[in-house]
Structure formats: structure tokens, C-alpha cells
């Protein structure tokens, strides 16, 4: 035998060996199927043996070159021995076993590969699953804007034709607070309520600011009169809608008032109704404003403080001398009247037509690929 023929014989002996890819038993439940996926090298010969363990028939045995190229399809298979396939290019094969019967099938499956050369001897037949994404285009019918129609439309709106601010004197009261030795009330609560907002269709009245004043005795009264004289020349324009120094403070036209430095003093606490009760029950309370002096004032513009009922609690800590306290409260009210006004407006209306358009849709799916 010459050397060339000996080499061919040696090659055939080496690479004609059968390598078992799968040798297993599949349990196929009624109305279901099982699938196996394996990778093969180019030139491989693949042998498939199928046998139902109990002598029953397997409704369908199919072999595909992935994804859906049929290589074999058998019906009512009881036994199929060494069905051969030759692999053209490296690829993945799918082996599918289907059972449409009402009972279980036990399918003995053996898959063997015969590599064509040493280069493919160690080919890994297991597969891995990778996720791929594709864009598909769906045709849908939609209403599409093809133009616009512009129309003039007569509308009505509310416009202010009368606006006025004015001072409303809420309270101007003298209150006596007894001394400790007189056995009278050394704490007196003076309640008051701000003007109620009126919101109508054609008219509104709203409190936009307010202020209070407390002053003890004739000393504070004298300074109040001095402040009244001051506003006559100092705020001519703004004075058209307030009439008292406290109104000027509430309106923001005055930033400060003259206060006495000598005389009897008074403690004062501004509270809402619930905290006023707590104070007289000697419980913890929350004051809006408090202090002690011969005279004092405070302005409020915060929206949460422009409506409701309040109390000024006056406290005399003098043992002998009762005090007379003057309390003033003024609010600035904004009065507005409205009327209907007609005007022309542009109305832009889109025009639609039904059109068939293509919309992209991204789909994800898994595919088996060789590990080699």
C-alpha cells in the first residue's frame, strides 16, 4: 500500500468517529411539543434516532435548519433510526417533537455527529441565546393635519371700569384695664372682625391690607394727633383713599409713626379666636403679634391674615395705676366694578384627512447561535 492511500485510510479512521451530541428521554405532554437546538460544523454528518419508549407513535418529528428550513418531517413516528443529514455550512439545527394525543409520550432521542475533519473535531454543539432587535413598519390609518382654517370670532370678556381703594375704620375704642390692687380685670380681650370680602359677578370688594394701633393715656393721644397733622402735608396724593395715620400705615404710604417715650405702658397680644381662649385658660397659645409699650402699631398684608375675627388682649402689670388704652383698627379695601366688553378673536381650527402612514415598531426576540 503506498503512503498516500495509507494517509487517506488513517484520516477516515480518525474522523469517521461518531460523537454523541444528545442521548436523552423527552417527556412530551398532551397537546404540546418539545424542541432541541444544537450547533453543527460545515461538513458534519448528523444521525438522528427516535423511538417512543412504550411503542406508541410520536405525532410529528421535524428537523429544521434554523429558523424554519425543513430538513425532515415525519408523522406517527414509532421508530426512526439513524436518519442522516449533511451540514452544508456551520449552522444551528432545531429538532421538534410534537404530541397531539391525549396521553404522554416518552420519546427516546439520540443525536450523533460525525466531523468531516480534524479542524471541526472539537466543534461545540451547545448554543447560546442572544437578543436581537428589528424595526418593523406597521401601516395604520390616522387623521392627519393637512391645513388650518382661521376664523374671526366675537367674544366677551370682563374688564374693570371702576377701581377705588379706601380706608374702612374697623374699630376706634377706649378700653380701661384695671391695676392689680383694684381687684378688677388686669387682662381684657378686645375682639374685632375685618370687613368681609364680597366677590360678585360684576363687582368685588376685598381687604388688601390692615393695621392696628394701641396707645395708653393722653400721651399717646397727643402723639396720634401729631401724626394726623403730619399726613395732611406729607402724603397729598395717597391721602385720597385714607383718612387716618393708621390708614396711611396700612396702605404703605407711611413707613412709621411718631410714638411717645414717657407714660404708662401696656402689654398687648394679637390672637385669633382659638388662641384667645387658650390665653385666658392659662394654656400655651400662639400669638400673631405681641409686645409692651406706651404705644405701638403693626401692618398686615399677608393673604392668610386679611379675613376673619381677631382679638387684642391688653395686660396691665401696674399694681396701683389703672390705664386707659385706645385701640384703633383700619383696613384698606379695594373696590372694583366690571363690565362686559366685546372683542374680536382669531380661532384657528385644524383640518384633518385620513391617511395611511407607516409607523416604526421595535421588536425584540431571541435566537440561538453557535458558541464557536
XYZ file of C-alpha atoms in Angstrom:
372
model
C 0.000 0.000 0.000
C 1.501 3.341 -0.959
C 1.888 6.190 1.541
C -0.945 8.321 0.065
C -3.570 5.576 0.413
C -2.344 4.865 3.957
C -2.787 8.540 4.860
C -6.366 8.557 3.483
C -7.225 5.437 5.422
C -5.783 6.929 8.624
C -7.799 10.132 8.108
C -11.005 8.184 7.524
C -10.425 6.150 10.666
C -9.766 9.270 12.744
C -12.584 11.443 11.534
C -15.234 8.857 10.867
C -15.722 8.527 14.624
C -19.166 9.180 15.984
C -19.587 11.846 18.656
C -22.763 11.699 20.716
C -24.464 15.090 20.870
C -27.605 14.035 22.791
C -28.873 10.805 24.314
C -31.957 11.565 26.360
C -35.593 10.841 27.049
C -38.140 13.587 26.391
C -41.476 13.679 28.186
C -43.979 15.236 25.799
C -47.239 16.204 27.470
C -50.584 16.052 25.623
C -51.136 18.830 23.071
C -47.611 20.150 23.452
C -44.172 19.915 21.909
C -40.506 19.890 22.906
C -37.614 21.463 20.995
C -33.860 20.844 20.985
C -31.242 23.174 19.476
C -27.694 22.203 18.513
C -24.900 23.778 16.510
C -23.072 21.804 13.809
C -19.924 22.487 11.766
C -19.790 22.616 7.994
C -19.428 19.094 6.560
C -20.772 17.303 9.651
C -22.914 14.243 9.179
C -25.739 14.153 11.709
C -27.589 10.960 12.647
C -30.986 11.142 14.362
C -32.568 8.182 16.128
C -36.077 8.489 17.628
C -38.122 5.830 19.418
C -41.201 6.043 21.634
C -40.438 4.141 24.856
C -43.848 2.447 25.092
C -44.226 1.596 21.426
C -46.606 4.478 20.739
C -46.320 6.832 17.819
C -44.995 10.382 18.090
C -47.359 12.534 16.043
C -44.670 14.608 14.367
C -40.871 14.713 14.326
C -39.418 17.718 12.481
C -35.874 18.830 11.792
C -35.154 22.397 10.691
C -32.100 24.328 9.682
C -32.740 27.351 11.904
C -35.014 29.165 11.690
C -37.604 27.396 9.516
C -35.952 25.462 6.664
C -37.323 21.925 6.779
C -34.796 19.112 6.522
C -37.090 16.307 7.667
C -40.708 15.856 8.718
C -42.117 12.551 9.909
C -45.662 11.725 11.081
C -46.733 8.993 13.515
C -43.158 8.045 14.146
C -42.697 4.952 16.352
C -39.056 4.440 15.488
C -36.650 6.302 13.226
C -33.067 5.049 13.231
C -30.001 6.946 12.037
C -31.835 9.455 9.845
C -28.861 11.217 8.218
C -28.333 14.933 7.495
C -25.284 16.521 5.919
C -24.499 20.021 7.143
C -23.608 22.438 4.352
C -22.446 25.442 6.398
C -21.951 25.962 10.121
C -25.449 26.427 11.436
C -27.981 25.645 14.173
C -30.485 22.826 13.808
C -33.841 22.623 15.599
C -35.341 19.230 16.453
C -39.048 19.402 17.269
C -41.195 16.619 18.738
C -44.979 17.187 18.822
C -47.713 15.269 20.654
C -51.367 15.862 19.763
C -52.581 12.784 21.654
C -54.418 12.871 24.984
C -51.717 10.985 26.874
C -47.995 11.474 27.468
C -45.312 10.315 25.024
C -41.859 9.266 26.234
C -39.525 9.873 23.350
C -36.001 8.387 23.313
C -33.790 10.713 21.278
C -30.199 10.169 20.210
C -28.281 12.639 18.054
C -24.807 11.826 16.776
C -22.394 13.908 14.700
C -19.534 12.688 12.532
C -16.990 15.501 11.982
C -15.558 15.806 8.489
C -12.025 16.821 9.546
C -9.692 17.423 12.472
C -10.413 21.157 12.263
C -14.069 20.572 13.261
C -13.483 17.709 15.655
C -13.842 19.913 18.749
C -16.825 21.925 17.496
C -19.091 22.854 20.443
C -22.658 21.809 19.720
C -24.250 23.794 22.548
C -25.905 27.073 21.595
C -26.337 30.396 23.345
C -29.356 32.648 23.064
C -28.843 36.261 22.118
C -31.357 39.076 21.935
C -31.805 40.848 18.638
C -33.893 43.851 17.760
C -35.565 44.652 14.470
C -37.683 47.514 13.275
C -40.965 46.594 11.662
C -43.177 49.087 9.911
C -46.897 48.927 10.582
C -49.403 50.560 8.269
C -52.078 52.450 10.212
C -54.858 54.831 9.226
C -54.745 58.126 11.076
C -56.287 61.567 10.980
C -53.501 63.808 9.694
C -53.499 67.626 9.812
C -53.436 68.924 6.233
C -54.115 72.594 6.878
C -55.706 75.197 9.129
C -58.795 77.379 8.915
C -58.611 80.819 10.543
C -61.868 82.450 11.595
C -62.706 85.709 13.338
C -64.882 85.085 16.371
C -66.619 87.660 18.550
C -66.046 87.028 22.258
C -66.904 88.727 25.535
C -64.599 89.444 28.446
C -64.854 91.204 31.789
C -62.963 94.491 32.071
C -62.620 96.781 35.062
C -64.169 100.218 34.529
C -64.125 101.398 38.150
C -61.310 100.876 40.679
C -61.036 102.539 44.038
C -59.213 101.968 47.320
C -60.487 103.390 50.567
C -59.896 103.139 54.286
C -62.530 101.489 56.425
C -62.210 102.177 60.145
C -62.951 98.820 61.801
C -62.561 99.940 65.405
C -61.744 103.083 67.424
C -62.281 102.288 71.092
C -61.029 103.304 74.543
C -60.640 100.436 76.978
C -59.853 100.627 80.693
C -57.600 97.907 82.143
C -57.554 97.754 85.945
C -54.486 97.610 88.202
C -53.747 94.590 90.382
C -54.754 96.298 93.654
C -58.157 97.360 92.355
C -59.289 93.731 92.121
C -60.588 94.351 88.610
C -59.661 92.734 85.317
C -55.960 93.203 84.601
C -56.361 91.318 81.277
C -59.020 92.472 78.822
C -59.780 90.952 75.394
C -60.994 93.366 72.718
C -62.437 91.425 69.742
C -62.846 92.709 66.187
C -63.555 91.337 62.704
C -62.191 92.535 59.377
C -64.625 93.565 56.598
C -65.880 90.505 54.725
C -64.738 90.196 51.125
C -67.532 90.443 48.550
C -66.899 88.625 45.252
C -69.684 89.158 42.741
C -70.107 88.730 39.019
C -69.695 92.417 38.264
C -68.230 93.794 41.481
C -65.646 92.868 44.127
C -64.642 94.333 47.477
C -61.512 92.869 49.030
C -59.385 93.729 52.040
C -55.825 94.187 50.757
C -54.146 95.401 53.976
C -54.905 96.424 57.548
C -53.175 97.762 60.662
C -53.828 98.211 64.366
C -52.749 100.810 66.977
C -52.636 100.594 70.757
C -51.810 103.655 72.868
C -52.002 104.402 76.619
C -53.409 107.605 78.099
C -53.264 111.193 76.991
C -49.581 110.920 75.947
C -50.417 108.519 73.133
C -53.469 110.572 72.131
C -51.278 113.677 71.751
C -48.857 111.783 69.502
C -51.779 110.400 67.497
C -52.917 113.961 66.796
C -49.381 114.928 65.770
C -49.361 112.028 63.315
C -52.732 113.138 61.964
C -51.363 116.622 61.214
C -48.302 115.064 59.546
C -50.259 113.148 56.923
C -52.028 116.291 55.656
C -48.862 117.642 54.041
C -46.721 114.541 53.678
C -48.889 112.298 51.507
C -51.170 114.507 49.478
C -51.657 112.081 46.551
C -52.038 108.892 48.537
C -54.246 110.568 51.143
C -57.109 110.499 48.686
C -58.015 106.997 49.845
C -57.091 107.002 53.550
C -58.018 109.473 56.246
C -56.049 108.470 59.338
C -52.395 107.883 60.188
C -53.184 104.186 60.692
C -54.770 104.059 57.230
C -51.515 105.505 55.862
C -49.556 102.698 57.558
C -51.979 100.044 56.226
C -51.800 101.481 52.705
C -47.991 101.533 52.778
C -47.924 105.293 52.170
C -46.368 105.867 55.629
C -43.491 103.794 56.933
C -43.520 104.954 60.537
C -45.479 106.979 63.088
C -44.226 109.134 65.958
C -44.535 107.363 69.332
C -44.344 108.731 72.906
C -41.382 107.855 75.120
C -42.913 108.724 78.530
C -46.067 107.417 80.173
C -47.723 104.262 81.412
C -47.253 101.152 79.257
C -49.476 98.203 78.332
C -48.816 94.607 77.331
C -50.652 93.578 74.179
C -51.184 90.300 72.342
C -52.874 89.893 68.936
C -54.578 86.484 68.604
C -57.141 84.571 66.619
C -60.254 83.299 68.401
C -58.965 79.846 69.393
C -55.691 81.157 70.822
C -57.543 83.905 72.667
C -59.408 81.183 74.613
C -56.156 79.369 75.371
C -54.572 82.531 76.796
C -57.445 83.085 79.236
C -57.288 79.407 80.245
C -53.596 79.975 81.045
C -52.599 77.406 78.430
C -49.929 77.581 75.745
C -51.025 79.824 72.882
C -49.623 81.133 69.603
C -49.594 84.913 69.178
C -49.809 86.713 65.849
C -48.083 89.749 67.364
C -47.270 90.842 70.902
C -45.271 93.398 72.821
C -45.289 96.045 75.550
C -45.126 99.809 75.300
C -46.779 103.205 75.656
C -47.926 102.957 72.020
C -47.401 100.521 69.123
C -48.737 99.639 65.661
C -48.449 96.841 63.092
C -49.354 96.379 59.401
C -50.599 93.120 57.741
C -50.699 92.321 54.022
C -50.344 88.518 54.008
C -53.291 86.786 52.303
C -53.916 84.492 55.260
C -54.384 87.485 57.577
C -56.863 89.524 55.534
C -60.085 87.875 56.667
C -61.559 86.668 59.920
C -62.025 87.526 63.590
C -59.207 88.561 65.937
C -58.693 89.796 69.487
C -56.307 92.267 71.079
C -55.624 91.247 74.671
C -54.486 94.166 76.851
C -52.474 93.425 80.024
C -51.782 95.907 82.864
C -48.968 94.821 85.235
C -49.187 98.045 87.317
C -50.138 97.368 90.937
C -51.765 100.752 91.600
C -52.463 102.631 88.404
C -55.309 101.548 86.078
C -54.764 102.515 82.433
C -56.958 103.717 79.615
C -55.916 102.215 76.260
C -57.015 103.452 72.863
C -57.343 100.690 70.220
C -57.685 101.500 66.544
C -58.011 99.116 63.574
C -58.161 100.297 59.952
C -58.465 98.232 56.773
C -57.734 99.186 53.159
C -60.488 97.895 50.883
C -60.077 97.574 47.106
C -63.381 98.120 45.298
C -63.606 97.106 41.626
C -66.532 97.116 39.197
C -66.568 95.168 35.917
C -68.479 95.293 32.680
C -68.741 93.058 29.644
C -66.629 94.067 26.653
C -66.931 92.532 23.216
C -63.807 91.897 21.179
C -62.747 90.001 18.070
C -60.527 86.986 18.445
C -58.973 84.604 15.935
C -59.971 80.954 16.063
C -57.577 78.531 14.352
C -59.106 75.147 13.526
C -57.032 72.318 12.037
C -58.296 70.377 9.009
C -57.845 66.602 9.041
C -57.733 63.888 6.405
C -57.443 60.156 6.873
C -54.144 58.832 5.569
C -52.322 55.542 5.701
C -48.944 56.053 7.316
C -46.172 53.700 8.327
C -45.109 53.681 11.962
C -41.922 52.010 13.196
C -42.123 49.409 15.945
C -39.065 47.993 17.639
C -39.394 44.276 18.419
C -37.016 42.130 20.460
C -36.542 38.407 20.050
C -34.025 35.717 20.973
C -32.153 33.488 18.540
C -29.788 30.543 19.095
C -26.207 30.925 17.822
C -23.152 28.719 17.913
C -20.649 29.069 20.774
C -17.758 28.583 18.364
